[in-house]
């Protein structure tokens, strides 16, 4: 391993970097939508999700920088989400309208800057190393090239799946096997807050369910709940717990995905999204996962939503994609995970 000192790439001439504020949100949304249209084929970014990260509930665990050119046009957005001890989610969005001769040096600077910000988070947490977790759309060769040049490794593919909802056919509660029960996380009638015992049961079941999955790591209860509450689509009445013979055995956490406004001004309806679904190993084979999935679909139908989305590991050890496909889910597009480690000692990484 080389011990040569790494010299950070300079910010290209004529460009300036700053921490975005509320007044920058519209430009960030437009930049992200341009990127999505080019890399995936259609835009999906929403103002409420960007606002939540930059200036809303999620701002305390995020760090951001945006880059403007000499004309004031937003050309890049860097984001780091301090998700949990040892895990930082990284986003680097470069304006797809920039040609390679301008975009490449900007990307070099952006990924170097991300490492600097990652080290700042390490110092604050009193840790020596953390994993930087970034991503790309499967067809975005330019983003993949930048990630590779920045020392990231392509480690996984994810199928982004969706299932249409028929309000007339999907609104019935699922039939469950003997001993299996599914109920919505309880809430106090007065305060509207969820029962903490139920929340802890959901967290514990999910932690144990994913223990044998790719890149699994322990997230404290406080980190888990705080992170999910940052999502503008979060609702407590979208959490369900399953029991088998009275013991917690499975759980699902879902959220609202807001409809978007198309180029013709037509608004698409809201949909539901399954953020997490897990079944404890001791309860697998009892129909718990299918029951949880049908519960979410029935809830979406009752709310007049048109679809339910989810993400599945393309190499899932449980073969979950087979269950999803058998129940009507189809892959809409594919994303990739790219990882690299960053340490407080920058020279040790060279």
Tab-separated table of C-alpha atoms in Angstrom:
chain	number	residue	atom	x	y	z
A	1	UNK	CA	0.000	0.000	0.000
A	2	UNK	CA	1.417	3.371	-0.993
A	3	UNK	CA	2.232	5.864	1.770
A	4	UNK	CA	2.158	8.878	-0.552
A	5	UNK	CA	0.114	11.766	0.785
A	6	UNK	CA	-3.158	12.217	-1.056
A	7	UNK	CA	-3.682	15.741	-2.391
A	8	UNK	CA	-7.412	16.568	-2.490
A	9	UNK	CA	-8.740	17.562	-5.894
A	10	UNK	CA	-9.377	21.303	-6.219
A	11	UNK	CA	-12.791	22.784	-6.809
A	12	UNK	CA	-12.895	23.660	-10.530
A	13	UNK	CA	-12.235	27.283	-11.371
A	14	UNK	CA	-15.291	29.492	-11.442
A	15	UNK	CA	-17.300	27.267	-9.109
A	16	UNK	CA	-18.117	27.887	-5.465
A	17	UNK	CA	-19.306	25.570	-2.694
A	18	UNK	CA	-21.590	26.399	0.220
A	19	UNK	CA	-23.961	24.818	2.706
A	20	UNK	CA	-27.470	24.878	1.206
A	21	UNK	CA	-30.309	26.664	2.973
A	22	UNK	CA	-34.067	26.844	2.545
A	23	UNK	CA	-33.647	29.238	-0.379
A	24	UNK	CA	-31.626	26.620	-2.283
A	25	UNK	CA	-34.207	23.833	-2.080
A	26	UNK	CA	-35.876	24.419	-5.442
A	27	UNK	CA	-32.510	24.367	-7.224
A	28	UNK	CA	-31.517	21.150	-5.446
A	29	UNK	CA	-34.787	19.467	-6.420
A	30	UNK	CA	-34.364	20.514	-10.045
A	31	UNK	CA	-30.759	19.255	-10.071
A	32	UNK	CA	-31.769	15.899	-8.581
A	33	UNK	CA	-34.651	15.499	-11.028
A	34	UNK	CA	-32.344	16.223	-13.993
A	35	UNK	CA	-29.999	13.534	-12.720
A	36	UNK	CA	-32.805	10.996	-12.238
A	37	UNK	CA	-34.239	11.680	-15.680
A	38	UNK	CA	-30.860	11.107	-17.315
A	39	UNK	CA	-29.719	8.135	-15.187
A	40	UNK	CA	-32.987	6.255	-14.692
A	41	UNK	CA	-35.310	7.557	-17.372
A	42	UNK	CA	-37.765	9.567	-15.279
A	43	UNK	CA	-37.618	11.996	-12.321
A	44	UNK	CA	-39.016	11.185	-8.905
A	45	UNK	CA	-37.462	13.623	-6.419
A	46	UNK	CA	-39.957	15.487	-4.252
A	47	UNK	CA	-39.570	18.834	-2.514
A	48	UNK	CA	-40.702	17.467	0.865
A	49	UNK	CA	-38.011	14.766	0.976
A	50	UNK	CA	-35.235	17.212	0.018
A	51	UNK	CA	-36.499	19.729	2.573
A	52	UNK	CA	-36.541	17.052	5.287
A	53	UNK	CA	-32.853	16.340	4.673
A	54	UNK	CA	-31.607	19.903	4.279
A	55	UNK	CA	-33.660	21.974	6.700
A	56	UNK	CA	-36.301	19.725	8.268
A	57	UNK	CA	-36.425	16.975	10.834
A	58	UNK	CA	-33.551	15.050	9.260
A	59	UNK	CA	-31.142	17.989	9.061
A	60	UNK	CA	-29.462	17.145	12.378
A	61	UNK	CA	-28.046	13.876	11.007
A	62	UNK	CA	-27.165	15.170	7.524
A	63	UNK	CA	-24.353	17.258	6.092
A	64	UNK	CA	-24.669	18.948	2.739
A	65	UNK	CA	-22.726	21.072	0.291
A	66	UNK	CA	-23.878	22.405	-3.047
A	67	UNK	CA	-21.790	23.792	-5.877
A	68	UNK	CA	-22.806	26.622	-8.194
A	69	UNK	CA	-21.013	27.801	-11.309
A	70	UNK	CA	-20.125	31.395	-12.115
A	71	UNK	CA	-23.646	31.975	-13.471
A	72	UNK	CA	-25.242	30.721	-10.257
A	73	UNK	CA	-26.510	27.428	-11.702
A	74	UNK	CA	-26.530	24.496	-9.252
A	75	UNK	CA	-24.055	21.936	-10.619
A	76	UNK	CA	-23.466	19.501	-7.745
A	77	UNK	CA	-24.954	18.381	-4.444
A	78	UNK	CA	-23.087	16.392	-1.775
A	79	UNK	CA	-24.977	14.767	1.104
A	80	UNK	CA	-23.889	12.600	4.023
A	81	UNK	CA	-26.357	10.887	6.331
A	82	UNK	CA	-24.910	9.816	9.691
A	83	UNK	CA	-27.166	6.771	9.769
A	84	UNK	CA	-25.617	4.850	12.668
A	85	UNK	CA	-22.279	4.177	14.320
A	86	UNK	CA	-20.002	2.916	11.551
A	87	UNK	CA	-22.409	3.651	8.652
A	88	UNK	CA	-22.645	6.845	6.592
A	89	UNK	CA	-24.887	7.102	3.532
A	90	UNK	CA	-23.329	9.211	0.780
A	91	UNK	CA	-24.918	10.981	-2.156
A	92	UNK	CA	-23.008	12.809	-4.890
A	93	UNK	CA	-25.162	14.330	-7.627
A	94	UNK	CA	-23.447	16.012	-10.572
A	95	UNK	CA	-25.421	17.953	-13.172
A	96	UNK	CA	-25.927	15.607	-16.143
A	97	UNK	CA	-25.907	18.635	-18.446
A	98	UNK	CA	-22.180	19.104	-17.798
A	99	UNK	CA	-19.917	17.431	-20.384
A	100	UNK	CA	-17.290	15.002	-19.107
A	101	UNK	CA	-14.459	17.525	-19.348
A	102	UNK	CA	-16.274	19.683	-16.776
A	103	UNK	CA	-18.080	16.976	-14.813
A	104	UNK	CA	-15.055	14.732	-14.160
A	105	UNK	CA	-12.956	17.255	-12.192
A	106	UNK	CA	-16.061	18.343	-10.287
A	107	UNK	CA	-16.767	14.711	-9.350
A	108	UNK	CA	-13.124	14.267	-8.235
A	109	UNK	CA	-13.485	17.236	-5.905
A	110	UNK	CA	-16.895	16.086	-4.663
A	111	UNK	CA	-15.805	12.593	-3.657
A	112	UNK	CA	-12.667	13.953	-1.962
A	113	UNK	CA	-14.827	16.428	-0.071
A	114	UNK	CA	-17.156	13.613	1.000
A	115	UNK	CA	-14.205	11.841	2.622
A	116	UNK	CA	-13.287	15.011	4.520
A	117	UNK	CA	-16.839	15.357	5.804
A	118	UNK	CA	-16.865	11.672	6.710
A	119	UNK	CA	-13.795	12.171	8.874
A	120	UNK	CA	-15.510	15.077	10.624
A	121	UNK	CA	-18.338	12.714	11.539
A	122	UNK	CA	-15.812	10.166	12.807
A	123	UNK	CA	-14.236	12.757	15.091
A	124	UNK	CA	-17.634	13.735	16.477
A	125	UNK	CA	-18.512	10.101	17.201
A	126	UNK	CA	-15.073	9.352	18.638
A	127	UNK	CA	-14.501	6.538	16.127
A	128	UNK	CA	-11.551	5.536	13.952
A	129	UNK	CA	-13.290	4.212	10.849
A	130	UNK	CA	-16.648	4.071	9.126
A	131	UNK	CA	-18.198	2.662	5.986
A	132	UNK	CA	-19.253	5.101	3.290
A	133	UNK	CA	-22.292	3.670	1.488
A	134	UNK	CA	-23.078	5.272	-1.852
A	135	UNK	CA	-25.032	4.133	-4.873
A	136	UNK	CA	-25.886	4.431	-8.530
A	137	UNK	CA	-28.614	3.460	-10.941
A	138	UNK	CA	-27.699	0.283	-12.816
A	139	UNK	CA	-27.621	2.110	-16.171
A	140	UNK	CA	-25.643	5.136	-14.935
A	141	UNK	CA	-22.178	4.297	-16.235
A	142	UNK	CA	-20.805	7.779	-15.561
A	143	UNK	CA	-21.671	7.680	-11.847
A	144	UNK	CA	-20.208	4.183	-11.614
A	145	UNK	CA	-16.977	5.382	-13.222
A	146	UNK	CA	-16.655	8.184	-10.658
A	147	UNK	CA	-17.346	5.838	-7.758
A	148	UNK	CA	-14.702	3.405	-8.958
A	149	UNK	CA	-12.153	6.206	-9.358
A	150	UNK	CA	-12.913	7.379	-5.813
A	151	UNK	CA	-12.090	3.958	-4.357
A	152	UNK	CA	-15.590	2.564	-3.951
A	153	UNK	CA	-16.400	-1.077	-4.690
A	154	UNK	CA	-19.633	-2.280	-6.285
A	155	UNK	CA	-20.951	-4.711	-3.678
A	156	UNK	CA	-24.637	-5.334	-4.375
A	157	UNK	CA	-27.603	-4.877	-6.720
A	158	UNK	CA	-31.119	-4.063	-5.556
A	159	UNK	CA	-34.375	-4.644	-7.385
A	160	UNK	CA	-36.815	-1.774	-6.959
A	161	UNK	CA	-40.168	-3.529	-7.235
A	162	UNK	CA	-43.757	-2.318	-7.404
A	163	UNK	CA	-47.184	-3.938	-7.297
A	164	UNK	CA	-50.405	-2.322	-8.531
A	165	UNK	CA	-53.282	-2.093	-6.053
A	166	UNK	CA	-56.872	-2.818	-7.011
A	167	UNK	CA	-59.141	-1.119	-4.421
A	168	UNK	CA	-61.970	-3.535	-5.214
A	169	UNK	CA	-59.968	-6.782	-5.039
A	170	UNK	CA	-57.208	-6.015	-2.528
A	171	UNK	CA	-59.042	-4.484	0.423
A	172	UNK	CA	-59.757	-7.710	2.332
A	173	UNK	CA	-57.722	-8.622	5.396
A	174	UNK	CA	-55.449	-11.641	4.810
A	175	UNK	CA	-56.344	-15.129	5.982
A	176	UNK	CA	-53.715	-16.186	8.513
A	177	UNK	CA	-52.573	-19.620	9.598
A	178	UNK	CA	-53.380	-20.948	13.022
A	179	UNK	CA	-51.424	-19.213	15.769
A	180	UNK	CA	-50.485	-16.211	13.601
A	181	UNK	CA	-51.775	-12.726	14.426
A	182	UNK	CA	-50.984	-9.375	12.807
A	183	UNK	CA	-51.886	-6.063	14.382
A	184	UNK	CA	-51.065	-2.424	13.837
A	185	UNK	CA	-48.665	-0.891	16.355
A	186	UNK	CA	-50.865	0.413	19.148
A	187	UNK	CA	-51.225	4.139	19.827
A	188	UNK	CA	-52.375	6.099	22.840
A	189	UNK	CA	-55.817	7.445	22.028
A	190	UNK	CA	-55.135	10.798	23.634
A	191	UNK	CA	-51.564	11.678	22.620
A	192	UNK	CA	-51.494	9.689	19.382
A	193	UNK	CA	-48.049	8.347	20.233
A	194	UNK	CA	-47.199	4.672	19.629
A	195	UNK	CA	-46.795	2.125	22.359
A	196	UNK	CA	-43.072	1.912	23.127
A	197	UNK	CA	-43.198	-1.807	23.877
A	198	UNK	CA	-44.620	-2.421	20.396
A	199	UNK	CA	-41.947	-0.232	18.796
A	200	UNK	CA	-39.193	-2.063	20.638
A	201	UNK	CA	-40.681	-5.389	19.562
A	202	UNK	CA	-40.653	-4.250	15.919
A	203	UNK	CA	-37.043	-3.100	16.225
A	204	UNK	CA	-35.897	-6.332	17.879
A	205	UNK	CA	-37.667	-8.559	15.344
A	206	UNK	CA	-36.161	-6.643	12.410
A	207	UNK	CA	-32.670	-6.692	13.940
A	208	UNK	CA	-32.855	-10.463	14.439
A	209	UNK	CA	-34.490	-11.077	11.052
A	210	UNK	CA	-31.719	-9.311	9.137
A	211	UNK	CA	-28.816	-10.714	11.161
A	212	UNK	CA	-27.938	-13.130	8.348
A	213	UNK	CA	-28.425	-10.625	5.525
A	214	UNK	CA	-25.875	-8.682	3.501
A	215	UNK	CA	-24.127	-5.802	5.301
A	216	UNK	CA	-26.186	-6.321	8.443
A	217	UNK	CA	-25.166	-4.194	11.412
A	218	UNK	CA	-26.623	-3.310	14.762
A	219	UNK	CA	-28.605	-0.098	14.985
A	220	UNK	CA	-29.747	1.087	18.391
A	221	UNK	CA	-33.447	1.500	19.063
A	222	UNK	CA	-32.999	5.249	19.358
A	223	UNK	CA	-31.131	5.467	16.020
A	224	UNK	CA	-33.731	3.280	14.330
A	225	UNK	CA	-36.770	5.265	15.458
A	226	UNK	CA	-35.181	8.690	14.983
A	227	UNK	CA	-34.026	7.859	11.449
A	228	UNK	CA	-37.404	6.589	10.309
A	229	UNK	CA	-39.192	9.609	11.775
A	230	UNK	CA	-37.047	11.851	9.582
A	231	UNK	CA	-38.811	10.517	6.471
A	232	UNK	CA	-41.639	12.902	5.484
A	233	UNK	CA	-43.667	9.836	4.486
A	234	UNK	CA	-43.423	8.323	7.973
A	235	UNK	CA	-46.664	7.476	9.787
A	236	UNK	CA	-46.999	5.443	12.986
A	237	UNK	CA	-50.129	3.759	11.633
A	238	UNK	CA	-48.004	2.172	8.887
A	239	UNK	CA	-46.168	-0.115	11.354
A	240	UNK	CA	-47.391	-3.690	11.947
A	241	UNK	CA	-46.245	-6.477	14.249
A	242	UNK	CA	-46.879	-10.207	13.722
A	243	UNK	CA	-46.916	-12.803	16.477
A	244	UNK	CA	-46.820	-16.600	16.315
A	245	UNK	CA	-48.314	-18.344	19.323
A	246	UNK	CA	-48.157	-15.028	21.160
A	247	UNK	CA	-44.454	-14.348	20.515
A	248	UNK	CA	-43.205	-11.483	18.249
A	249	UNK	CA	-42.267	-13.129	14.963
A	250	UNK	CA	-42.392	-10.571	12.162
A	251	UNK	CA	-42.773	-6.876	11.471
A	252	UNK	CA	-43.246	-4.402	8.676
A	253	UNK	CA	-42.581	-0.669	8.551
A	254	UNK	CA	-44.179	1.167	5.645
A	255	UNK	CA	-44.575	4.794	4.626
A	256	UNK	CA	-46.335	7.090	2.171
A	257	UNK	CA	-44.801	7.855	-1.206
A	258	UNK	CA	-46.353	11.066	-2.429
A	259	UNK	CA	-47.609	11.269	-5.990
A	260	UNK	CA	-45.787	13.572	-8.382
A	261	UNK	CA	-46.859	16.192	-10.892
A	262	UNK	CA	-46.166	15.203	-14.485
A	263	UNK	CA	-44.966	17.465	-17.287
A	264	UNK	CA	-48.575	17.869	-18.410
A	265	UNK	CA	-49.645	19.011	-14.944
A	266	UNK	CA	-51.398	15.738	-14.100
A	267	UNK	CA	-50.967	14.547	-10.513
A	268	UNK	CA	-50.302	10.859	-9.850
A	269	UNK	CA	-51.877	9.304	-6.716
A	270	UNK	CA	-50.001	8.480	-3.543
A	271	UNK	CA	-48.627	4.978	-3.042
A	272	UNK	CA	-47.365	2.921	-0.102
A	273	UNK	CA	-43.760	1.861	0.328
A	274	UNK	CA	-42.439	-1.012	2.438
A	275	UNK	CA	-39.287	0.264	4.120
A	276	UNK	CA	-38.684	-2.916	6.128
A	277	UNK	CA	-40.229	-6.360	6.336
A	278	UNK	CA	-38.672	-9.132	8.367
A	279	UNK	CA	-39.598	-12.513	9.814
A	280	UNK	CA	-37.628	-14.139	12.612
A	281	UNK	CA	-35.889	-17.370	11.594
A	282	UNK	CA	-37.866	-19.381	14.134
A	283	UNK	CA	-41.156	-18.313	12.492
A	284	UNK	CA	-40.290	-18.778	8.832
A	285	UNK	CA	-42.542	-21.150	6.936
A	286	UNK	CA	-45.664	-20.083	8.852
A	287	UNK	CA	-46.989	-17.650	6.238
A	288	UNK	CA	-45.995	-14.590	8.272
A	289	UNK	CA	-44.293	-12.701	5.433
A	290	UNK	CA	-47.205	-13.283	3.070
A	291	UNK	CA	-49.632	-12.156	5.758
A	292	UNK	CA	-47.680	-8.963	6.406
A	293	UNK	CA	-47.473	-8.178	2.699
A	294	UNK	CA	-51.191	-8.705	2.213
A	295	UNK	CA	-51.856	-6.494	5.234
A	296	UNK	CA	-49.940	-3.606	3.654
A	297	UNK	CA	-51.667	-4.116	0.295
A	298	UNK	CA	-55.104	-4.152	1.972
A	299	UNK	CA	-54.243	-0.979	3.878
A	300	UNK	CA	-53.111	0.709	0.647
A	301	UNK	CA	-56.348	-0.321	-1.068
A	302	UNK	CA	-58.425	1.059	1.806
A	303	UNK	CA	-56.587	4.379	1.484
A	304	UNK	CA	-57.187	4.570	-2.278
A	305	UNK	CA	-53.546	4.153	-3.234
A	306	UNK	CA	-52.504	2.739	-6.577
A	307	UNK	CA	-49.398	0.726	-5.765
A	308	UNK	CA	-47.046	-0.663	-3.123
A	309	UNK	CA	-43.280	-0.448	-3.655
A	310	UNK	CA	-40.355	-2.191	-1.998
A	311	UNK	CA	-36.656	-2.961	-2.427
A	312	UNK	CA	-35.142	-6.440	-2.423
A	313	UNK	CA	-31.568	-7.674	-2.433
A	314	UNK	CA	-30.897	-9.278	-5.817
A	315	UNK	CA	-28.921	-11.971	-3.950
A	316	UNK	CA	-31.272	-12.338	-0.984
A	317	UNK	CA	-30.458	-15.522	0.975
A	318	UNK	CA	-34.160	-16.040	1.711
A	319	UNK	CA	-35.267	-15.897	-1.932
A	320	UNK	CA	-37.684	-13.117	-1.022
A	321	UNK	CA	-38.007	-11.963	-4.620
A	322	UNK	CA	-39.776	-15.228	-5.475
A	323	UNK	CA	-42.465	-14.494	-2.891
A	324	UNK	CA	-42.841	-10.915	-4.108
A	325	UNK	CA	-43.183	-11.959	-7.738
A	326	UNK	CA	-45.748	-14.616	-6.847
A	327	UNK	CA	-47.818	-11.878	-5.196
A	328	UNK	CA	-47.699	-9.480	-8.135
A	329	UNK	CA	-44.565	-7.398	-7.609
A	330	UNK	CA	-42.396	-6.650	-10.643
A	331	UNK	CA	-38.995	-4.974	-10.939
A	332	UNK	CA	-39.269	-1.412	-12.181
A	333	UNK	CA	-35.562	-0.526	-12.110
A	334	UNK	CA	-32.279	-1.610	-10.502
A	335	UNK	CA	-29.905	0.249	-8.197
A	336	UNK	CA	-26.412	-0.557	-6.951
A	337	UNK	CA	-24.605	-0.223	-3.619
A	338	UNK	CA	-20.996	0.964	-3.643
A	339	UNK	CA	-18.888	0.909	-0.449
A	340	UNK	CA	-15.540	2.134	0.767
A	341	UNK	CA	-14.006	2.614	4.202
A	342	UNK	CA	-12.757	5.938	5.498
A	343	UNK	CA	-10.522	6.389	8.545
A	344	UNK	CA	-9.334	9.310	10.618
A	345	UNK	CA	-5.825	8.675	9.290
A	346	UNK	CA	-6.157	9.784	5.669
A	347	UNK	CA	-2.601	8.752	4.764
A	348	UNK	CA	-3.238	5.194	5.979
A	349	UNK	CA	-5.854	4.784	3.236
A	350	UNK	CA	-3.409	5.501	0.414
